[in-house]
PDB file of C-alpha atoms in Angstrom:
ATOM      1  CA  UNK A   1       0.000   0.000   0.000  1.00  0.00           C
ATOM      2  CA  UNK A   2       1.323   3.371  -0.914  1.00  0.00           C
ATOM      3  CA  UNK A   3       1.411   5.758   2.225  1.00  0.00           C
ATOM      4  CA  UNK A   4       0.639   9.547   1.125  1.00  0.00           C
ATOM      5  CA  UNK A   5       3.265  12.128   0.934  1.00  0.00           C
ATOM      6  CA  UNK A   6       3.052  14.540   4.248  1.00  0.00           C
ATOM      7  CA  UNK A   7       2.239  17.799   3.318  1.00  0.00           C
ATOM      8  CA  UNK A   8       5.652  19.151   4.789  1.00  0.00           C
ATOM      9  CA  UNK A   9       7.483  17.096   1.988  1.00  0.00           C
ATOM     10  CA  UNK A  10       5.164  18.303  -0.749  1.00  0.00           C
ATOM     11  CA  UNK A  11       5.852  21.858   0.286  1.00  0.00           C
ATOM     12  CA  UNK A  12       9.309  21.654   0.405  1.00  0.00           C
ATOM     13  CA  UNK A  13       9.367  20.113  -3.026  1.00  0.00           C
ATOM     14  CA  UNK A  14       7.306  22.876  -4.363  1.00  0.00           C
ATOM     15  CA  UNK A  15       9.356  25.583  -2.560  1.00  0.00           C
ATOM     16  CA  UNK A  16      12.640  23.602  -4.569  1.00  0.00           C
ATOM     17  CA  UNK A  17      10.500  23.963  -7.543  1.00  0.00           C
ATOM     18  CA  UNK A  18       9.371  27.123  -7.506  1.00  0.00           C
ATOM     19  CA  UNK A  19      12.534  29.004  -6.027  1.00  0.00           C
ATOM     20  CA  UNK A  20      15.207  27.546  -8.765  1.00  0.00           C
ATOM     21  CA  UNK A  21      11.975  27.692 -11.729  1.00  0.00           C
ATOM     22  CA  UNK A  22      11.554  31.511 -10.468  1.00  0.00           C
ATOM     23  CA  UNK A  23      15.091  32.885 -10.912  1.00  0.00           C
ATOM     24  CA  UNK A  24      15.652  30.963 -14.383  1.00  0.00           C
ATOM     25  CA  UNK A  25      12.422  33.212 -15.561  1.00  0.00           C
ATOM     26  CA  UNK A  26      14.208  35.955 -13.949  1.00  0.00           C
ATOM     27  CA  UNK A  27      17.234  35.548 -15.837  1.00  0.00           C
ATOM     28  CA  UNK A  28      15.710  35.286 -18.757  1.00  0.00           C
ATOM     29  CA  UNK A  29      13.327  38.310 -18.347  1.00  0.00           C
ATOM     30  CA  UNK A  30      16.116  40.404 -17.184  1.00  0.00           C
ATOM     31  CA  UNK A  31      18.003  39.968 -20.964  1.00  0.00           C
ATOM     32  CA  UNK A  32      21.209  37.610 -19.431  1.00  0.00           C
ATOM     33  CA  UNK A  33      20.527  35.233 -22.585  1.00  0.00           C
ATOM     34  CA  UNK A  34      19.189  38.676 -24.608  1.00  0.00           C
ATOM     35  CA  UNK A  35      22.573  38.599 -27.367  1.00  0.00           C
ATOM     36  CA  UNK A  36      21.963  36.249 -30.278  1.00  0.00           C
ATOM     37  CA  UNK A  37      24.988  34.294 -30.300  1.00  0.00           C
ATOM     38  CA  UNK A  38      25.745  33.804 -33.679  1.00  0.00           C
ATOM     39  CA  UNK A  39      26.165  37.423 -34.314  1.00  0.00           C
ATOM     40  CA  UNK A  40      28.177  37.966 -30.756  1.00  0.00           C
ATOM     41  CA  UNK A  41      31.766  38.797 -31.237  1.00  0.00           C
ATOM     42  CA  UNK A  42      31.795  37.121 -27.743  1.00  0.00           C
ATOM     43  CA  UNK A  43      30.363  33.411 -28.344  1.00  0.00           C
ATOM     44  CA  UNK A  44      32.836  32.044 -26.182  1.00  0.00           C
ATOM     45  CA  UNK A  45      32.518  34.268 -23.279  1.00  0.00           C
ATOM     46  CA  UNK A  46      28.021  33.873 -23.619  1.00  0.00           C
ATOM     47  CA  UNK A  47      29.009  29.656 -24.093  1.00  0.00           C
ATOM     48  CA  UNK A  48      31.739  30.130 -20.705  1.00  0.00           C
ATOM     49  CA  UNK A  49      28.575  31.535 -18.767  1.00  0.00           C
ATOM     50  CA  UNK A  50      25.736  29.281 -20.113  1.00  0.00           C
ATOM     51  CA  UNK A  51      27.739  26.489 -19.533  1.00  0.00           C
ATOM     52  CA  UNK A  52      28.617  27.630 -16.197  1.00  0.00           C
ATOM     53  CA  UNK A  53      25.118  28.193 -15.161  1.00  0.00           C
ATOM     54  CA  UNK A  54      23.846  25.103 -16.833  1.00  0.00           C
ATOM     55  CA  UNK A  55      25.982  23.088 -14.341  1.00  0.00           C
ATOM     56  CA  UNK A  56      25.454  24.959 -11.509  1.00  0.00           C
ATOM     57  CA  UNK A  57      21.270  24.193 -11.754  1.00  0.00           C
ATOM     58  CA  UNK A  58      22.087  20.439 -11.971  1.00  0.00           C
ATOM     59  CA  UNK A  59      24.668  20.498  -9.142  1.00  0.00           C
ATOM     60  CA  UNK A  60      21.866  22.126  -6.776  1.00  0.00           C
ATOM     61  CA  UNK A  61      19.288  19.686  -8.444  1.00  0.00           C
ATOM     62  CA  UNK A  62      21.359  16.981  -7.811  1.00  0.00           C
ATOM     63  CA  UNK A  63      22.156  17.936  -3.958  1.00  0.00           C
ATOM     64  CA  UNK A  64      18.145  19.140  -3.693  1.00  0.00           C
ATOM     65  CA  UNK A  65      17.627  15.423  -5.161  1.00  0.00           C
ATOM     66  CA  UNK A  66      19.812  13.591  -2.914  1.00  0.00           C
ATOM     67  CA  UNK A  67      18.757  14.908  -0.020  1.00  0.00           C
ATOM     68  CA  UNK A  68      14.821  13.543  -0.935  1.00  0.00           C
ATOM     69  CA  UNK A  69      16.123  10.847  -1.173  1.00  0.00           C
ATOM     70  CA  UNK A  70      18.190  10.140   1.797  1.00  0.00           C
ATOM     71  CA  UNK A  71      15.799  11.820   3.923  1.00  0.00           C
ATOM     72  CA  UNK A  72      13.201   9.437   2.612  1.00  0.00           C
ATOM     73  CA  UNK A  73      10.492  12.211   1.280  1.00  0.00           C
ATOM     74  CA  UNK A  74       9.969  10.506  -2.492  1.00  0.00           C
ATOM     75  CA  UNK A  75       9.919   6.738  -0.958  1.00  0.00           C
ATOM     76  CA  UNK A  76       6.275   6.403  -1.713  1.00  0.00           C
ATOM     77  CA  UNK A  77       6.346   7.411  -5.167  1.00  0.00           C
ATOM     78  CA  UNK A  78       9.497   7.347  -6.783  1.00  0.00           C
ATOM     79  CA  UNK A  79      11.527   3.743  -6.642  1.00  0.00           C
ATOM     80  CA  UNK A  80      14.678   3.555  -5.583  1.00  0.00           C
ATOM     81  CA  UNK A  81      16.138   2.322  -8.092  1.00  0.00           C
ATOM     82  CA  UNK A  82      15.119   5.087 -10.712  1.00  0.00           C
ATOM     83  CA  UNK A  83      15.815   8.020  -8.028  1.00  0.00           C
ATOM     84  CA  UNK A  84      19.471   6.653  -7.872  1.00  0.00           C
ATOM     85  CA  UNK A  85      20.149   6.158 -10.924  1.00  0.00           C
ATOM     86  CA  UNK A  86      18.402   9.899 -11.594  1.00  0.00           C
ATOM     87  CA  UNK A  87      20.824  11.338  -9.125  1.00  0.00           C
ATOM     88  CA  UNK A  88      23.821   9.740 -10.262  1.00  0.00           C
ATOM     89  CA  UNK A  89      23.256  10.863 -13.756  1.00  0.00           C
ATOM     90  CA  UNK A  90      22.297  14.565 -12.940  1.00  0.00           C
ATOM     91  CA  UNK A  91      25.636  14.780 -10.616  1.00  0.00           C
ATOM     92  CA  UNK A  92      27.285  13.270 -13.994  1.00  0.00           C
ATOM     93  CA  UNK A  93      26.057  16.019 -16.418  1.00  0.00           C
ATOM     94  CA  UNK A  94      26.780  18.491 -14.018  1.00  0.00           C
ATOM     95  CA  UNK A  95      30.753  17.055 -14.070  1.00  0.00           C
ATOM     96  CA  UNK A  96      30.262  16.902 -18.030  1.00  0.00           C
ATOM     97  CA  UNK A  97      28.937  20.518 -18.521  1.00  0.00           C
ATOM     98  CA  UNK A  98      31.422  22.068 -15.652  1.00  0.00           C
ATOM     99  CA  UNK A  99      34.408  20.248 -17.716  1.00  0.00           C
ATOM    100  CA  UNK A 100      32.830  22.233 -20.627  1.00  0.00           C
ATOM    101  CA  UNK A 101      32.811  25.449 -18.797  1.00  0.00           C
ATOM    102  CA  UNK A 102      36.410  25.054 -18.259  1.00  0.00           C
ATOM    103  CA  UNK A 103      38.153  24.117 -21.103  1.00  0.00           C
ATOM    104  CA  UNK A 104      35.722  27.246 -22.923  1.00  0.00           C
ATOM    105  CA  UNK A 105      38.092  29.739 -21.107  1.00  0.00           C
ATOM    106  CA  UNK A 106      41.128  28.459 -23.679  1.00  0.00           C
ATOM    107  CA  UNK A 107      39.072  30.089 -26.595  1.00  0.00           C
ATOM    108  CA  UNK A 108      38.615  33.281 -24.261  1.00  0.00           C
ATOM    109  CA  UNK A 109      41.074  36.405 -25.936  1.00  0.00           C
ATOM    110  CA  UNK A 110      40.765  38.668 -22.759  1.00  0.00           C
ATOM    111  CA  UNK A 111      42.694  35.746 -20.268  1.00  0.00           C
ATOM    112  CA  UNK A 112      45.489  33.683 -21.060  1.00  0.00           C
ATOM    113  CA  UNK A 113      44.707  30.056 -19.924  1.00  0.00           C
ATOM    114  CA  UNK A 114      46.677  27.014 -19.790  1.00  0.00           C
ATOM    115  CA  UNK A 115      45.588  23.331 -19.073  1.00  0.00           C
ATOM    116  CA  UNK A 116      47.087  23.712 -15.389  1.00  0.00           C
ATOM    117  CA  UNK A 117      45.421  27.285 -14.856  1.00  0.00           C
ATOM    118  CA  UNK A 118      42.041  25.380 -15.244  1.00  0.00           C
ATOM    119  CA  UNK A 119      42.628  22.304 -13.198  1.00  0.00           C
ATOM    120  CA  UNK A 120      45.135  23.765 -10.113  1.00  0.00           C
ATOM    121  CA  UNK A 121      43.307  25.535  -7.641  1.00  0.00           C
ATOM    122  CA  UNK A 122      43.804  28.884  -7.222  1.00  0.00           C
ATOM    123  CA  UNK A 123      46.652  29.490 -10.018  1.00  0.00           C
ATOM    124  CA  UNK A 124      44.524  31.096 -13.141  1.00  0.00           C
ATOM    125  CA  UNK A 125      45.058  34.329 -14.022  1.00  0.00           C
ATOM    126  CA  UNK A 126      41.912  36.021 -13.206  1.00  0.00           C
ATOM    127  CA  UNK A 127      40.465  36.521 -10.006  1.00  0.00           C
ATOM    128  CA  UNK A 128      42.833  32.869  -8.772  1.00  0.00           C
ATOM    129  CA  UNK A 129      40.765  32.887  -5.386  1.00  0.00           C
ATOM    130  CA  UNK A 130      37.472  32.891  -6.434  1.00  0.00           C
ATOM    131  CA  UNK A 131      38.154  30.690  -9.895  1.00  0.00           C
ATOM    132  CA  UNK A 132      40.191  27.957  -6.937  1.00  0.00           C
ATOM    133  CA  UNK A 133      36.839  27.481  -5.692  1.00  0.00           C
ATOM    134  CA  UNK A 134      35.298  26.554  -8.440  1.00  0.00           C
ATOM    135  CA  UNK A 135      38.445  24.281  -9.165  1.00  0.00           C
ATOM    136  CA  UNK A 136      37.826  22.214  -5.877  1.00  0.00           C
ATOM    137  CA  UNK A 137      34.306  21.821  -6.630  1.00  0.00           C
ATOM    138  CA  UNK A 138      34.824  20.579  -9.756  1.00  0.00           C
ATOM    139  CA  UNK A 139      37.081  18.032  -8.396  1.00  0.00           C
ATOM    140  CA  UNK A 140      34.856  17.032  -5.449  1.00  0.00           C
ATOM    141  CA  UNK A 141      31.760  16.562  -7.795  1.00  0.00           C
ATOM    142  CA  UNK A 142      34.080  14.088  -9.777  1.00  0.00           C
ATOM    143  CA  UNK A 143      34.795  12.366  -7.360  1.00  0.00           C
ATOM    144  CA  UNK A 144      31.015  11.951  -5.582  1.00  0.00           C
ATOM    145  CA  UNK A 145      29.812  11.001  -9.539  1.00  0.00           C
ATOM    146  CA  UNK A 146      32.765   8.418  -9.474  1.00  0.00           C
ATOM    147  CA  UNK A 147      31.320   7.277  -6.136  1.00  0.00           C
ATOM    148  CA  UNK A 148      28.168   6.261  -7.423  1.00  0.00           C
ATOM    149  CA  UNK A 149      30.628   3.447  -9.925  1.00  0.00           C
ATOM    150  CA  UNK A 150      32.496   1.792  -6.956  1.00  0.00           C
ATOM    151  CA  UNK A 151      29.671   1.965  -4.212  1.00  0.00           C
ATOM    152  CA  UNK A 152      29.759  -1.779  -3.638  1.00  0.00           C
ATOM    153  CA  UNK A 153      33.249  -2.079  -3.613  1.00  0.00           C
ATOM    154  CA  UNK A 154      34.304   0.772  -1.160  1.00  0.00           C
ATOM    155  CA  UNK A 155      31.020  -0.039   0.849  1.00  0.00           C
ATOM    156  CA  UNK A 156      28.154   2.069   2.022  1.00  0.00           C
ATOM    157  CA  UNK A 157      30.037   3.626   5.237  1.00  0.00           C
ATOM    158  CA  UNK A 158      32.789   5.169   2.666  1.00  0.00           C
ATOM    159  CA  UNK A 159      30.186   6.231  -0.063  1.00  0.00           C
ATOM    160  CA  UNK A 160      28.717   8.286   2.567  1.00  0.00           C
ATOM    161  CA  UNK A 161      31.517   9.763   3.729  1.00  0.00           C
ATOM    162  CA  UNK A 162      32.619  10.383   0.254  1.00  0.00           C
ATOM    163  CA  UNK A 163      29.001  12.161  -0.377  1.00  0.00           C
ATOM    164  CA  UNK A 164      29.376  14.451   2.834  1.00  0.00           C
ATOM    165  CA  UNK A 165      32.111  16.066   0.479  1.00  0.00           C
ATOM    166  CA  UNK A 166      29.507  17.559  -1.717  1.00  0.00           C
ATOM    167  CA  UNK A 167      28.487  19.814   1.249  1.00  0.00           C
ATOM    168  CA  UNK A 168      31.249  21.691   0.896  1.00  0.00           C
ATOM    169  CA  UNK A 169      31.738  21.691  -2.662  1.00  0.00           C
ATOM    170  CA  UNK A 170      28.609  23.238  -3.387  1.00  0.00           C
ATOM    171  CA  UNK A 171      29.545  25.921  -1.060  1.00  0.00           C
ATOM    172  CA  UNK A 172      32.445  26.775  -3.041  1.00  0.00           C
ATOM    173  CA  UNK A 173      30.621  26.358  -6.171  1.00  0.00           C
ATOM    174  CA  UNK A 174      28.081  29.157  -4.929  1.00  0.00           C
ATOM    175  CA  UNK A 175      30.545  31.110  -3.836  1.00  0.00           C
ATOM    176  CA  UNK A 176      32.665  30.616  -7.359  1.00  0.00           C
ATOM    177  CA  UNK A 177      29.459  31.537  -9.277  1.00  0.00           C
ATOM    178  CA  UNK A 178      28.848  34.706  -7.267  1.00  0.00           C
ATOM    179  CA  UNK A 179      32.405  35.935  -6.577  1.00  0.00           C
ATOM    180  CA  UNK A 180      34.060  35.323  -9.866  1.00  0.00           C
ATOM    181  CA  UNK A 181      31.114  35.169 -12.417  1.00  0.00           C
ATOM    182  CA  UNK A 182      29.964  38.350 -14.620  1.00  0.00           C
ATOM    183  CA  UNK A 183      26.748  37.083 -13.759  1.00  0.00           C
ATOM    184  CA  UNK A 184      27.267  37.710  -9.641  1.00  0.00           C
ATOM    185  CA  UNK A 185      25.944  41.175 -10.303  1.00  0.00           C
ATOM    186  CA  UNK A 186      22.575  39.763 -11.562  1.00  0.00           C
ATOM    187  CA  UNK A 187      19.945  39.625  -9.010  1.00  0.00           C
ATOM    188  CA  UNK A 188      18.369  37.187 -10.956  1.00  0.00           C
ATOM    189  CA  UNK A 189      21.196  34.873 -10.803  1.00  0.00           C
ATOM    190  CA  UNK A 190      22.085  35.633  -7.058  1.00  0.00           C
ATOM    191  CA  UNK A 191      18.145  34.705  -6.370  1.00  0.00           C
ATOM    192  CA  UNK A 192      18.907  31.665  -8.117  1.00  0.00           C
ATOM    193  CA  UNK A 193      22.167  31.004  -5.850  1.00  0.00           C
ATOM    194  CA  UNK A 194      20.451  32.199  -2.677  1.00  0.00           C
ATOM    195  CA  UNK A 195      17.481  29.944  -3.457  1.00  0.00           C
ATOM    196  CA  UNK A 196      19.434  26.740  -3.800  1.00  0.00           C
ATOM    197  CA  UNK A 197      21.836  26.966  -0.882  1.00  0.00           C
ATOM    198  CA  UNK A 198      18.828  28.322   1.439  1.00  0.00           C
ATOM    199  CA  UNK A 199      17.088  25.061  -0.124  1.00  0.00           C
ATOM    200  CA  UNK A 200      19.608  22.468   0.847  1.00  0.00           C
ATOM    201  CA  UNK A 201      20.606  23.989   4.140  1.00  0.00           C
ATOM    202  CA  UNK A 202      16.465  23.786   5.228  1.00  0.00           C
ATOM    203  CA  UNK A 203      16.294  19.778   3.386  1.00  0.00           C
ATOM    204  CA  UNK A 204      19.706  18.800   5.340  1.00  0.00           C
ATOM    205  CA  UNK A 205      18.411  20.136   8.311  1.00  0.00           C
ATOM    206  CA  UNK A 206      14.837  18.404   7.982  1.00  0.00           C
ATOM    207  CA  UNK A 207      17.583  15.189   7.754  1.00  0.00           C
ATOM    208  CA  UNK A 208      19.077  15.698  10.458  1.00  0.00           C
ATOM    209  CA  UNK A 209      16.385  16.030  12.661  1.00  0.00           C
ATOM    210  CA  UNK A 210      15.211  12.809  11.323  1.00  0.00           C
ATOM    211  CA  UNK A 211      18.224  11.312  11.589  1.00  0.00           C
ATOM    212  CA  UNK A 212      18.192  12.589  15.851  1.00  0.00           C
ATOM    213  CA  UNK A 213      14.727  11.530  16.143  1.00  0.00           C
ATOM    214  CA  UNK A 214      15.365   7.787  14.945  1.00  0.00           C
ATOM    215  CA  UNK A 215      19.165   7.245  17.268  1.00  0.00           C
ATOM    216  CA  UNK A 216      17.522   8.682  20.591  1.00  0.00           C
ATOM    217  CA  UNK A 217      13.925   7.826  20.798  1.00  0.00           C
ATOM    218  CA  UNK A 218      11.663   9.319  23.356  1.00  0.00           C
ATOM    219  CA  UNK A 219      11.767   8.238  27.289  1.00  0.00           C
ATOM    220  CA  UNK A 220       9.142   6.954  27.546  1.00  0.00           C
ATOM    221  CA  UNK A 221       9.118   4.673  24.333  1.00  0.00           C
ATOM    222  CA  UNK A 222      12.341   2.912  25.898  1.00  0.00           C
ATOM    223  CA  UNK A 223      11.683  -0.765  27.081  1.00  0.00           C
ATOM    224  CA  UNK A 224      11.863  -0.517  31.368  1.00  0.00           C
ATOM    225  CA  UNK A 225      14.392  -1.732  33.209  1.00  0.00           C
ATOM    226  CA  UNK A 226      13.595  -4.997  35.072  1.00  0.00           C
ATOM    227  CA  UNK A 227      14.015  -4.310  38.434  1.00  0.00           C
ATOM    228  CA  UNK A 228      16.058  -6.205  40.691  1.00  0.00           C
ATOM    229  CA  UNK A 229      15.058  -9.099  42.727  1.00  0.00           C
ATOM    230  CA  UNK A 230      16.434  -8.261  46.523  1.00  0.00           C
ATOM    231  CA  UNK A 231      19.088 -10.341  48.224  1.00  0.00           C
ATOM    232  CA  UNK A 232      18.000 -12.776  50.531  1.00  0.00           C
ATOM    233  CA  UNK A 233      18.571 -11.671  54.136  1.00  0.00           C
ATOM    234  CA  UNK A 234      22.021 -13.609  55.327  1.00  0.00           C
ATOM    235  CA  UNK A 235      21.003 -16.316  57.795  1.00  0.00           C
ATOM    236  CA  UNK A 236      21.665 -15.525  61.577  1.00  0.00           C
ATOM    237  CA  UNK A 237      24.505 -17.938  62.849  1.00  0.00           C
ATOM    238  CA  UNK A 238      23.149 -20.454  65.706  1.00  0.00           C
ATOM    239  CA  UNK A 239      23.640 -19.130  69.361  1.00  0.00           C
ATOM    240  CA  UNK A 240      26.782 -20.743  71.173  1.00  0.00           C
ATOM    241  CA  UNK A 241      26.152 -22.727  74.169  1.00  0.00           C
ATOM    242  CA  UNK A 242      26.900 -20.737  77.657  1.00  0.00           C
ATOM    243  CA  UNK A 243      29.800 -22.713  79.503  1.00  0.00           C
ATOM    244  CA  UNK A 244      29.818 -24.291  82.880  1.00  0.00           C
ATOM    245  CA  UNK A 245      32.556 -23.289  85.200  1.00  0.00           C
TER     246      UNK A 245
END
């Protein structure tokens, strides 16, 4: 029998939904895609920031994703084996489109890049801080879409601990996308980025709670004790005889 969905886990989806669905019709009504590319003396520079964007909306779909489905929310209506094998292939396209994104800044004429400028952190030439980020988080979300490949052979304990990585690499992704993008400027796009992490910091925390509710269950739900049976009393020793002089 299929159990409904609670209410709280249809909002939140719908929040997901409508927060990231919002700021893309932002973007788009605010003229970010307005230049028709084929005449654009700048194609690369437009495909460096579509590209770029592209990957960043399946990196937070894949995180919004794989937190429904480690905190159980989509159970009753999406199988298990379809939403992992949806997750693993979003976190791979988002790898696929970042690698894109990168190697598109070797066709850029304003920056000089080399091959080791785009995969060493924090050694490009423009903005090295901010670009580093983005570096590591390529390299994390490698290695979580890797994860997904070897899961039975490293085991579920080390798959998860490879997956808490992501935390942090979407961080630096964020901050990447709003510290060394053209695009940071755009409230449209910082919506977008606000959106997502605000998002996956309220799902991780619905988690976690979860997560605290199931390892320490109430009082009062806790099997009692069985008491003690008392010691039996230690018997008196017999009374000596008095002695005759």
């Amino acid at each position: 029998m299929v159990k409904p969905a609670k209410w709280t886990d249809r909002l939140a989806l719908l929040f997901s939904v409508l927060v990231i669905g919002g700021s893309v019709v932002f973007l788009l009504k605010t003229g970010a895609f307005a230049p028709i590319l084929s005449s654009d003396a700048k194609l690369s520079w437009h495909l460096v920031r579509s590209t770029g964007i592209s990957a960043y909306l399946l990196m937070a779909f894949s995180m919004i994703w794989g937190l429904f489905v480690s905190g159980q929310t989509i159970k009753n209506w999406s199988p298990g084996a379809l939403s992992m094998t949806l997750h693993a292939s979003v976190s791979w396209l988002s790898v696929i489109l970042a690698l894109i994104h990168a190697l598109l800044l070797m066709l850029d004429t304003y920056y000089t890049y080399t091959l080791p400028d785009l995969f060493l952190p924090f050694t490009g030439p423009y903005r090295p801080v901010a670009v580093g980020f983005g570096t590591l988080a390529f390299w994390i979300g490698l290695l979580v879409a890797l994860s997904f490949q070897v899961k039975k052979r490293i085991g579920n304990k080390a798959w998860k601990w490879i997956h808490m990585t992501s935390y942090a690499g979407f961080l630096m992704v964020s901050l990447h996308g709003i510290l060394a993008g053209t695009d940071g400027e755009v409230l449209g796009f910082r919506l977008l980025v606000g959106g997502a992490v605000l998002t996956t910091v309220l799902l991780l925390g619905m988690r976690m709670g979860k997560d605290k509710a199931a390892v320490k269950p109430d009082a009062k739900d806790a099997p009692a004790k069985p008491e003690r049976a008392p010691r039996p009393a230690r018997p008196a020793a017999p009374a000596q005889p008095e002695s005759t002089p």
